Amino acid sequence: MIGAVAPTSTLALRFDGAFLRKLEFLRIVSRKAFAGRDRADRIARARGRGAEFADYRPYVAGDDIRQIDWKAYKRLNRLLLRLFDEERDLPIYLFLDTSRSMAVAGKFDLARRVAAALCYIGLVHLDRVMVASFATHMQPEIVPGRGRGRIFGLLDRLDALEPAGETDLFQTMRGFAARSRARGVAVVISDFLDATGVEPSLRMLSALGHDVFVVHIQTARDGEVSPLGDVRLVDIESGESRDVDLTPTLVASYRDAWRRQVDALKDVCGRYRLAYLPALVEDPFEDVVLRAFRAGGFLE
């Protein structure tokens, strides 16, 4: 069942001042050295607005329009940004699953709070943050700008989201890949219950050159079925149903299938060198962000 949309202040009120101060001491880091894209203290030297010209790249929403080469625009009819050798922000792309399965047992609430916390960390460090919600496809991107003051408008946007529809991560990644983007950190926040499978989607995101972090939203009851006997099982996303007689053997098989699915996601992450970060609804939120994510090498 889908709950009502929360008031616009809900997420903001759940982050008290003490927790926000803890977030300010963290930063999102990349495990990759992007040739001239990161800040020096994040592995690589970057191209920014220094004295020596380095290269061009396509203009994207939120860029400093003062760096547009208007002469090149007149010649090519394309908006190009001049890049100079200097330290630069780290692009952070956040993908938030808003499919109907996320409405179960507090998963969507946790996913939005994770997205909000990561956005706040990025905004504090003046990183370029993009948030895109997705279900059957990627929704219009949210680009809040830079600086911690932008977090309030972003929280309002996150509060307005409501889980609905089926998961199609592949179409989301195709939409994202359709535009030229600077390589950076890409974070997918989802329960990864995608009937079409997630390997092609994550492989595509990795092939774009981003440092990919997979945040797997879970509950302690995932993989559990009750009660025994004649029941009707309903797919929460597609609405398809099936009448079954739940025996102990069938319940055990379902539990094993769930574990295999989780193991398969971990295996995909391992093969493509993606970071796998589990996030359990029942765990204290500060533990998820301040301990689990730091242990996973995502925050420092």
PDB file of N, CA and C in Angstrom, residues 176-255:
ATOM      1  N   PHE A 176      20.173   8.337 -18.797  1.00  0.00           N
ATOM      2  CA  PHE A 176      21.314   9.053 -18.223  1.00  0.00           C
ATOM      3  C   PHE A 176      22.481   9.085 -19.206  1.00  0.00           C
ATOM      4  N   ALA A 177      22.707   7.966 -19.894  1.00  0.00           N
ATOM      5  CA  ALA A 177      23.846   7.861 -20.817  1.00  0.00           C
ATOM      6  C   ALA A 177      23.642   8.655 -22.095  1.00  0.00           C
ATOM      7  N   ALA A 178      22.421   9.106 -22.352  1.00  0.00           N
ATOM      8  CA  ALA A 178      22.131   9.811 -23.598  1.00  0.00           C
ATOM      9  C   ALA A 178      22.789  11.182 -23.667  1.00  0.00           C
ATOM     10  N   ARG A 179      23.189  11.726 -22.510  1.00  0.00           N
ATOM     11  CA  ARG A 179      23.834  13.035 -22.480  1.00  0.00           C
ATOM     12  C   ARG A 179      25.286  12.902 -22.063  1.00  0.00           C
ATOM     13  N   SER A 180      26.134  13.725 -22.656  1.00  0.00           N
ATOM     14  CA  SER A 180      27.544  13.744 -22.279  1.00  0.00           C
ATOM     15  C   SER A 180      27.686  14.364 -20.898  1.00  0.00           C
ATOM     16  N   ARG A 181      28.401  13.673 -20.010  1.00  0.00           N
ATOM     17  CA  ARG A 181      28.557  14.146 -18.630  1.00  0.00           C
ATOM     18  C   ARG A 181      29.983  13.935 -18.162  1.00  0.00           C
ATOM     19  N   ALA A 182      30.422  14.812 -17.268  1.00  0.00           N
ATOM     20  CA  ALA A 182      31.727  14.623 -16.652  1.00  0.00           C
ATOM     21  C   ALA A 182      31.702  13.366 -15.796  1.00  0.00           C
ATOM     22  N   ARG A 183      32.785  12.608 -15.811  1.00  0.00           N
ATOM     23  CA  ARG A 183      32.843  11.413 -14.987  1.00  0.00           C
ATOM     24  C   ARG A 183      32.957  11.782 -13.516  1.00  0.00           C
ATOM     25  N   GLY A 184      32.283  11.018 -12.677  1.00  0.00           N
ATOM     26  CA  GLY A 184      32.290  11.294 -11.248  1.00  0.00           C
ATOM     27  C   GLY A 184      31.800  10.100 -10.471  1.00  0.00           C
ATOM     28  N   VAL A 185      31.204  10.362  -9.317  1.00  0.00           N
ATOM     29  CA  VAL A 185      30.657   9.310  -8.462  1.00  0.00           C
ATOM     30  C   VAL A 185      29.179   9.143  -8.777  1.00  0.00           C
ATOM     31  N   ALA A 186      28.755   7.910  -9.055  1.00  0.00           N
ATOM     32  CA  ALA A 186      27.355   7.600  -9.332  1.00  0.00           C
ATOM     33  C   ALA A 186      26.843   6.674  -8.236  1.00  0.00           C
ATOM     34  N   VAL A 187      25.761   7.076  -7.573  1.00  0.00           N
ATOM     35  CA  VAL A 187      25.209   6.321  -6.445  1.00  0.00           C
ATOM     36  C   VAL A 187      23.792   5.880  -6.794  1.00  0.00           C
ATOM     37  N   VAL A 188      23.556   4.576  -6.793  1.00  0.00           N
ATOM     38  CA  VAL A 188      22.220   4.039  -7.069  1.00  0.00           C
ATOM     39  C   VAL A 188      21.623   3.554  -5.756  1.00  0.00           C
ATOM     40  N   ILE A 189      20.521   4.173  -5.336  1.00  0.00           N
ATOM     41  CA  ILE A 189      19.858   3.852  -4.064  1.00  0.00           C
ATOM     42  C   ILE A 189      18.559   3.130  -4.385  1.00  0.00           C
ATOM     43  N   SER A 190      18.498   1.825  -4.085  1.00  0.00           N
ATOM     44  CA  SER A 190      17.366   1.031  -4.544  1.00  0.00           C
ATOM     45  C   SER A 190      17.289  -0.275  -3.768  1.00  0.00           C
ATOM     46  N   ASP A 191      16.115  -0.945  -3.863  1.00  0.00           N
ATOM     47  CA  ASP A 191      16.029  -2.314  -3.343  1.00  0.00           C
ATOM     48  C   ASP A 191      16.376  -3.327  -4.432  1.00  0.00           C
ATOM     49  N   PHE A 192      16.564  -2.833  -5.663  1.00  0.00           N
ATOM     50  CA  PHE A 192      17.018  -3.638  -6.811  1.00  0.00           C
ATOM     51  C   PHE A 192      16.089  -4.805  -7.110  1.00  0.00           C
ATOM     52  N   LEU A 193      14.801  -4.602  -6.885  1.00  0.00           N
ATOM     53  CA  LEU A 193      13.795  -5.594  -7.268  1.00  0.00           C
ATOM     54  C   LEU A 193      13.318  -5.258  -8.681  1.00  0.00           C
ATOM     55  N   ASP A 194      14.142  -5.626  -9.635  1.00  0.00           N
ATOM     56  CA  ASP A 194      13.895  -5.329 -11.038  1.00  0.00           C
ATOM     57  C   ASP A 194      13.695  -6.642 -11.781  1.00  0.00           C
ATOM     58  N   ALA A 195      12.509  -6.847 -12.324  1.00  0.00           N
ATOM     59  CA  ALA A 195      12.187  -8.112 -12.989  1.00  0.00           C
ATOM     60  C   ALA A 195      13.067  -8.374 -14.200  1.00  0.00           C
ATOM     61  N   THR A 196      13.633  -7.321 -14.787  1.00  0.00           N
ATOM     62  CA  THR A 196      14.470  -7.493 -15.974  1.00  0.00           C
ATOM     63  C   THR A 196      15.932  -7.759 -15.627  1.00  0.00           C
ATOM     64  N   GLY A 197      16.270  -7.706 -14.332  1.00  0.00           N
ATOM     65  CA  GLY A 197      17.657  -7.909 -13.931  1.00  0.00           C
ATOM     66  C   GLY A 197      18.416  -6.600 -13.883  1.00  0.00           C
ATOM     67  N   VAL A 198      19.473  -6.553 -13.090  1.00  0.00           N
ATOM     68  CA  VAL A 198      20.190  -5.294 -12.884  1.00  0.00           C
ATOM     69  C   VAL A 198      21.586  -5.286 -13.502  1.00  0.00           C
ATOM     70  N   GLU A 199      22.091  -6.447 -13.914  1.00  0.00           N
ATOM     71  CA  GLU A 199      23.467  -6.476 -14.414  1.00  0.00           C
ATOM     72  C   GLU A 199      23.688  -5.582 -15.630  1.00  0.00           C
ATOM     73  N   PRO A 200      22.856  -5.630 -16.686  1.00  0.00           N
ATOM     74  CA  PRO A 200      23.101  -4.747 -17.839  1.00  0.00           C
ATOM     75  C   PRO A 200      23.098  -3.266 -17.462  1.00  0.00           C
ATOM     76  N   SER A 201      22.239  -2.894 -16.528  1.00  0.00           N
ATOM     77  CA  SER A 201      22.138  -1.489 -16.118  1.00  0.00           C
ATOM     78  C   SER A 201      23.402  -1.030 -15.401  1.00  0.00           C
ATOM     79  N   LEU A 202      23.854  -1.823 -14.441  1.00  0.00           N
ATOM     80  CA  LEU A 202      25.036  -1.445 -13.683  1.00  0.00           C
ATOM     81  C   LEU A 202      26.293  -1.527 -14.545  1.00  0.00           C
ATOM     82  N   ARG A 203      26.316  -2.485 -15.463  1.00  0.00           N
ATOM     83  CA  ARG A 203      27.451  -2.581 -16.382  1.00  0.00           C
ATOM     84  C   ARG A 203      27.524  -1.341 -17.265  1.00  0.00           C
ATOM     85  N   MET A 204      26.363  -0.855 -17.739  1.00  0.00           N
ATOM     86  CA  MET A 204      26.326   0.351 -18.555  1.00  0.00           C
ATOM     87  C   MET A 204      26.836   1.559 -17.774  1.00  0.00           C
ATOM     88  N   LEU A 205      26.391   1.703 -16.538  1.00  0.00           N
ATOM     89  CA  LEU A 205      26.814   2.843 -15.715  1.00  0.00           C
ATOM     90  C   LEU A 205      28.310   2.801 -15.469  1.00  0.00           C
ATOM     91  N   SER A 206      28.839   1.624 -15.214  1.00  0.00           N
ATOM     92  CA  SER A 206      30.276   1.472 -15.004  1.00  0.00           C
ATOM     93  C   SER A 206      31.055   1.778 -16.273  1.00  0.00           C
ATOM     94  N   ALA A 207      30.516   1.349 -17.430  1.00  0.00           N
ATOM     95  CA  ALA A 207      31.204   1.566 -18.701  1.00  0.00           C
ATOM     96  C   ALA A 207      31.322   3.046 -19.053  1.00  0.00           C
ATOM     97  N   LEU A 208      30.458   3.875 -18.486  1.00  0.00           N
ATOM     98  CA  LEU A 208      30.547   5.316 -18.720  1.00  0.00           C
ATOM     99  C   LEU A 208      31.740   5.936 -18.014  1.00  0.00           C
ATOM    100  N   GLY A 209      32.394   5.149 -17.164  1.00  0.00           N
ATOM    101  CA  GLY A 209      33.599   5.626 -16.493  1.00  0.00           C
ATOM    102  C   GLY A 209      33.390   6.182 -15.111  1.00  0.00           C
ATOM    103  N   HIS A 210      32.167   6.094 -14.589  1.00  0.00           N
ATOM    104  CA  HIS A 210      31.893   6.621 -13.256  1.00  0.00           C
ATOM    105  C   HIS A 210      32.356   5.631 -12.175  1.00  0.00           C
ATOM    106  N   ASP A 211      32.611   6.161 -10.993  1.00  0.00           N
ATOM    107  CA  ASP A 211      32.869   5.321  -9.831  1.00  0.00           C
ATOM    108  C   ASP A 211      31.507   5.021  -9.211  1.00  0.00           C
ATOM    109  N   VAL A 212      31.063   3.771  -9.292  1.00  0.00           N
ATOM    110  CA  VAL A 212      29.679   3.424  -8.968  1.00  0.00           C
ATOM    111  C   VAL A 212      29.570   2.830  -7.571  1.00  0.00           C
ATOM    112  N   PHE A 213      28.626   3.355  -6.797  1.00  0.00           N
ATOM    113  CA  PHE A 213      28.315   2.841  -5.464  1.00  0.00           C
ATOM    114  C   PHE A 213      26.865   2.362  -5.463  1.00  0.00           C
ATOM    115  N   VAL A 214      26.669   1.120  -5.069  1.00  0.00           N
ATOM    116  CA  VAL A 214      25.349   0.499  -5.046  1.00  0.00           C
ATOM    117  C   VAL A 214      24.862   0.461  -3.602  1.00  0.00           C
ATOM    118  N   VAL A 215      23.838   1.255  -3.286  1.00  0.00           N
ATOM    119  CA  VAL A 215      23.275   1.294  -1.939  1.00  0.00           C
ATOM    120  C   VAL A 215      22.017   0.422  -1.947  1.00  0.00           C
ATOM    121  N   HIS A 216      22.114  -0.747  -1.328  1.00  0.00           N
ATOM    122  CA  HIS A 216      21.049  -1.738  -1.357  1.00  0.00           C
ATOM    123  C   HIS A 216      20.138  -1.549  -0.149  1.00  0.00           C
ATOM    124  N   ILE A 217      18.957  -0.980  -0.371  1.00  0.00           N
ATOM    125  CA  ILE A 217      17.978  -0.760   0.693  1.00  0.00           C
ATOM    126  C   ILE A 217      17.274  -2.082   1.003  1.00  0.00           C
ATOM    127  N   GLN A 218      17.307  -2.498   2.270  1.00  0.00           N
ATOM    128  CA  GLN A 218      16.742  -3.777   2.673  1.00  0.00           C
ATOM    129  C   GLN A 218      16.011  -3.643   4.002  1.00  0.00           C
ATOM    130  N   THR A 219      15.202  -4.661   4.307  1.00  0.00           N
ATOM    131  CA  THR A 219      14.612  -4.780   5.632  1.00  0.00           C
ATOM    132  C   THR A 219      14.976  -6.148   6.197  1.00  0.00           C
ATOM    133  N   ALA A 220      14.867  -6.293   7.496  1.00  0.00           N
ATOM    134  CA  ALA A 220      15.200  -7.561   8.145  1.00  0.00           C
ATOM    135  C   ALA A 220      14.230  -8.670   7.751  1.00  0.00           C
ATOM    136  N   ARG A 221      13.053  -8.307   7.238  1.00  0.00           N
ATOM    137  CA  ARG A 221      12.041  -9.295   6.880  1.00  0.00           C
ATOM    138  C   ARG A 221      12.051  -9.653   5.404  1.00  0.00           C
ATOM    139  N   ASP A 222      12.943  -9.040   4.633  1.00  0.00           N
ATOM    140  CA  ASP A 222      13.060  -9.425   3.229  1.00  0.00           C
ATOM    141  C   ASP A 222      13.396 -10.910   3.144  1.00  0.00           C
ATOM    142  N   GLY A 223      12.724 -11.608   2.265  1.00  0.00           N
ATOM    143  CA  GLY A 223      12.966 -13.031   2.121  1.00  0.00           C
ATOM    144  C   GLY A 223      12.143 -13.905   3.041  1.00  0.00           C
ATOM    145  N   GLU A 224      11.334 -13.267   3.910  1.00  0.00           N
ATOM    146  CA  GLU A 224      10.489 -14.039   4.830  1.00  0.00           C
ATOM    147  C   GLU A 224       9.039 -14.024   4.341  1.00  0.00           C
ATOM    148  N   VAL A 225       8.345 -15.138   4.499  1.00  0.00           N
ATOM    149  CA  VAL A 225       6.947 -15.251   4.111  1.00  0.00           C
ATOM    150  C   VAL A 225       6.154 -15.862   5.260  1.00  0.00           C
ATOM    151  N   SER A 226       4.985 -15.296   5.548  1.00  0.00           N
ATOM    152  CA  SER A 226       4.096 -15.844   6.573  1.00  0.00           C
ATOM    153  C   SER A 226       2.677 -15.376   6.254  1.00  0.00           C
ATOM    154  N   PRO A 227       1.637 -16.092   6.655  1.00  0.00           N
ATOM    155  CA  PRO A 227       1.701 -17.361   7.375  1.00  0.00           C
ATOM    156  C   PRO A 227       1.702 -18.535   6.401  1.00  0.00           C
ATOM    157  N   LEU A 228       1.696 -19.762   6.914  1.00  0.00           N
ATOM    158  CA  LEU A 228       1.598 -20.959   6.091  1.00  0.00           C
ATOM    159  C   LEU A 228       0.147 -21.178   5.671  1.00  0.00           C
ATOM    160  N   GLY A 229      -0.035 -22.029   4.658  1.00  0.00           N
ATOM    161  CA  GLY A 229      -1.389 -22.345   4.209  1.00  0.00           C
ATOM    162  C   GLY A 229      -1.709 -21.721   2.867  1.00  0.00           C
ATOM    163  N   ASP A 230      -2.981 -21.705   2.513  1.00  0.00           N
ATOM    164  CA  ASP A 230      -3.430 -21.149   1.238  1.00  0.00           C
ATOM    165  C   ASP A 230      -3.430 -19.619   1.312  1.00  0.00           C
ATOM    166  N   VAL A 231      -2.640 -19.006   0.442  1.00  0.00           N
ATOM    167  CA  VAL A 231      -2.531 -17.548   0.421  1.00  0.00           C
ATOM    168  C   VAL A 231      -2.501 -17.077  -1.028  1.00  0.00           C
ATOM    169  N   ARG A 232      -2.755 -15.814  -1.195  1.00  0.00           N
ATOM    170  CA  ARG A 232      -2.615 -15.177  -2.513  1.00  0.00           C
ATOM    171  C   ARG A 232      -1.425 -14.215  -2.455  1.00  0.00           C
ATOM    172  N   LEU A 233      -0.419 -14.483  -3.264  1.00  0.00           N
ATOM    173  CA  LEU A 233       0.760 -13.628  -3.336  1.00  0.00           C
ATOM    174  C   LEU A 233       0.566 -12.607  -4.456  1.00  0.00           C
ATOM    175  N   VAL A 234       0.817 -11.343  -4.156  1.00  0.00           N
ATOM    176  CA  VAL A 234       0.616 -10.265  -5.121  1.00  0.00           C
ATOM    177  C   VAL A 234       1.930  -9.531  -5.331  1.00  0.00           C
ATOM    178  N   ASP A 235       2.326  -9.381  -6.591  1.00  0.00           N
ATOM    179  CA  ASP A 235       3.502  -8.585  -6.932  1.00  0.00           C
ATOM    180  C   ASP A 235       3.136  -7.120  -6.734  1.00  0.00           C
ATOM    181  N   ILE A 236       3.802  -6.445  -5.815  1.00  0.00           N
ATOM    182  CA  ILE A 236       3.410  -5.087  -5.438  1.00  0.00           C
ATOM    183  C   ILE A 236       3.606  -4.095  -6.588  1.00  0.00           C
ATOM    184  N   GLU A 237       4.498  -4.400  -7.535  1.00  0.00           N
ATOM    185  CA  GLU A 237       4.738  -3.475  -8.630  1.00  0.00           C
ATOM    186  C   GLU A 237       3.843  -3.746  -9.831  1.00  0.00           C
ATOM    187  N   SER A 238       3.768  -4.993 -10.261  1.00  0.00           N
ATOM    188  CA  SER A 238       2.985  -5.315 -11.461  1.00  0.00           C
ATOM    189  C   SER A 238       1.512  -5.578 -11.161  1.00  0.00           C
ATOM    190  N   GLY A 239       1.203  -5.942  -9.899  1.00  0.00           N
ATOM    191  CA  GLY A 239      -0.171  -6.276  -9.541  1.00  0.00           C
ATOM    192  C   GLY A 239      -0.542  -7.712  -9.850  1.00  0.00           C
ATOM    193  N   GLU A 240       0.344  -8.470 -10.464  1.00  0.00           N
ATOM    194  CA  GLU A 240       0.067  -9.869 -10.766  1.00  0.00           C
ATOM    195  C   GLU A 240      -0.054 -10.669  -9.469  1.00  0.00           C
ATOM    196  N   SER A 241      -0.972 -11.635  -9.459  1.00  0.00           N
ATOM    197  CA  SER A 241      -1.192 -12.425  -8.254  1.00  0.00           C
ATOM    198  C   SER A 241      -1.157 -13.909  -8.573  1.00  0.00           C
ATOM    199  N   ARG A 242      -0.926 -14.705  -7.522  1.00  0.00           N
ATOM    200  CA  ARG A 242      -0.904 -16.156  -7.678  1.00  0.00           C
ATOM    201  C   ARG A 242      -1.350 -16.795  -6.378  1.00  0.00           C
ATOM    202  N   ASP A 243      -2.279 -17.720  -6.474  1.00  0.00           N
ATOM    203  CA  ASP A 243      -2.726 -18.469  -5.303  1.00  0.00           C
ATOM    204  C   ASP A 243      -1.811 -19.674  -5.094  1.00  0.00           C
ATOM    205  N   VAL A 244      -1.254 -19.788  -3.896  1.00  0.00           N
ATOM    206  CA  VAL A 244      -0.330 -20.876  -3.609  1.00  0.00           C
ATOM    207  C   VAL A 244      -0.622 -21.450  -2.226  1.00  0.00           C
ATOM    208  N   ASP A 245      -0.180 -22.663  -2.046  1.00  0.00           N
ATOM    209  CA  ASP A 245      -0.239 -23.321  -0.742  1.00  0.00           C
ATOM    210  C   ASP A 245       1.163 -23.246  -0.145  1.00  0.00           C
ATOM    211  N   LEU A 246       1.344 -22.346   0.826  1.00  0.00           N
ATOM    212  CA  LEU A 246       2.665 -22.131   1.409  1.00  0.00           C
ATOM    213  C   LEU A 246       2.976 -23.243   2.409  1.00  0.00           C
ATOM    214  N   THR A 247       3.821 -24.150   1.986  1.00  0.00           N
ATOM    215  CA  THR A 247       4.304 -25.218   2.856  1.00  0.00           C
ATOM    216  C   THR A 247       5.660 -24.818   3.409  1.00  0.00           C
ATOM    217  N   PRO A 248       6.124 -25.453   4.471  1.00  0.00           N
ATOM    218  CA  PRO A 248       7.469 -25.162   4.988  1.00  0.00           C
ATOM    219  C   PRO A 248       8.549 -25.295   3.926  1.00  0.00           C
ATOM    220  N   THR A 249       8.396 -26.277   3.039  1.00  0.00           N
ATOM    221  CA  THR A 249       9.391 -26.467   1.983  1.00  0.00           C
ATOM    222  C   THR A 249       9.391 -25.297   1.014  1.00  0.00           C
ATOM    223  N   LEU A 250       8.187 -24.819   0.641  1.00  0.00           N
ATOM    224  CA  LEU A 250       8.096 -23.694  -0.287  1.00  0.00           C
ATOM    225  C   LEU A 250       8.629 -22.416   0.348  1.00  0.00           C
ATOM    226  N   VAL A 251       8.360 -22.221   1.614  1.00  0.00           N
ATOM    227  CA  VAL A 251       8.883 -21.046   2.324  1.00  0.00           C
ATOM    228  C   VAL A 251      10.402 -21.073   2.345  1.00  0.00           C
ATOM    229  N   ALA A 252      10.972 -22.261   2.601  1.00  0.00           N
ATOM    230  CA  ALA A 252      12.429 -22.394   2.615  1.00  0.00           C
ATOM    231  C   ALA A 252      13.017 -22.110   1.234  1.00  0.00           C
ATOM    232  N   SER A 253      12.320 -22.556   0.182  1.00  0.00           N
ATOM    233  CA  SER A 253      12.787 -22.307  -1.184  1.00  0.00           C
ATOM    234  C   SER A 253      12.760 -20.823  -1.498  1.00  0.00           C
ATOM    235  N   TYR A 254      11.705 -20.146  -1.031  1.00  0.00           N
ATOM    236  CA  TYR A 254      11.595 -18.704  -1.258  1.00  0.00           C
ATOM    237  C   TYR A 254      12.739 -17.973  -0.549  1.00  0.00           C
ATOM    238  N   ARG A 255      13.021 -18.395   0.674  1.00  0.00           N
ATOM    239  CA  ARG A 255      14.100 -17.770   1.438  1.00  0.00           C
ATOM    240  C   ARG A 255      15.444 -17.961   0.727  1.00  0.00           C
TER     241      ARG A 255
END
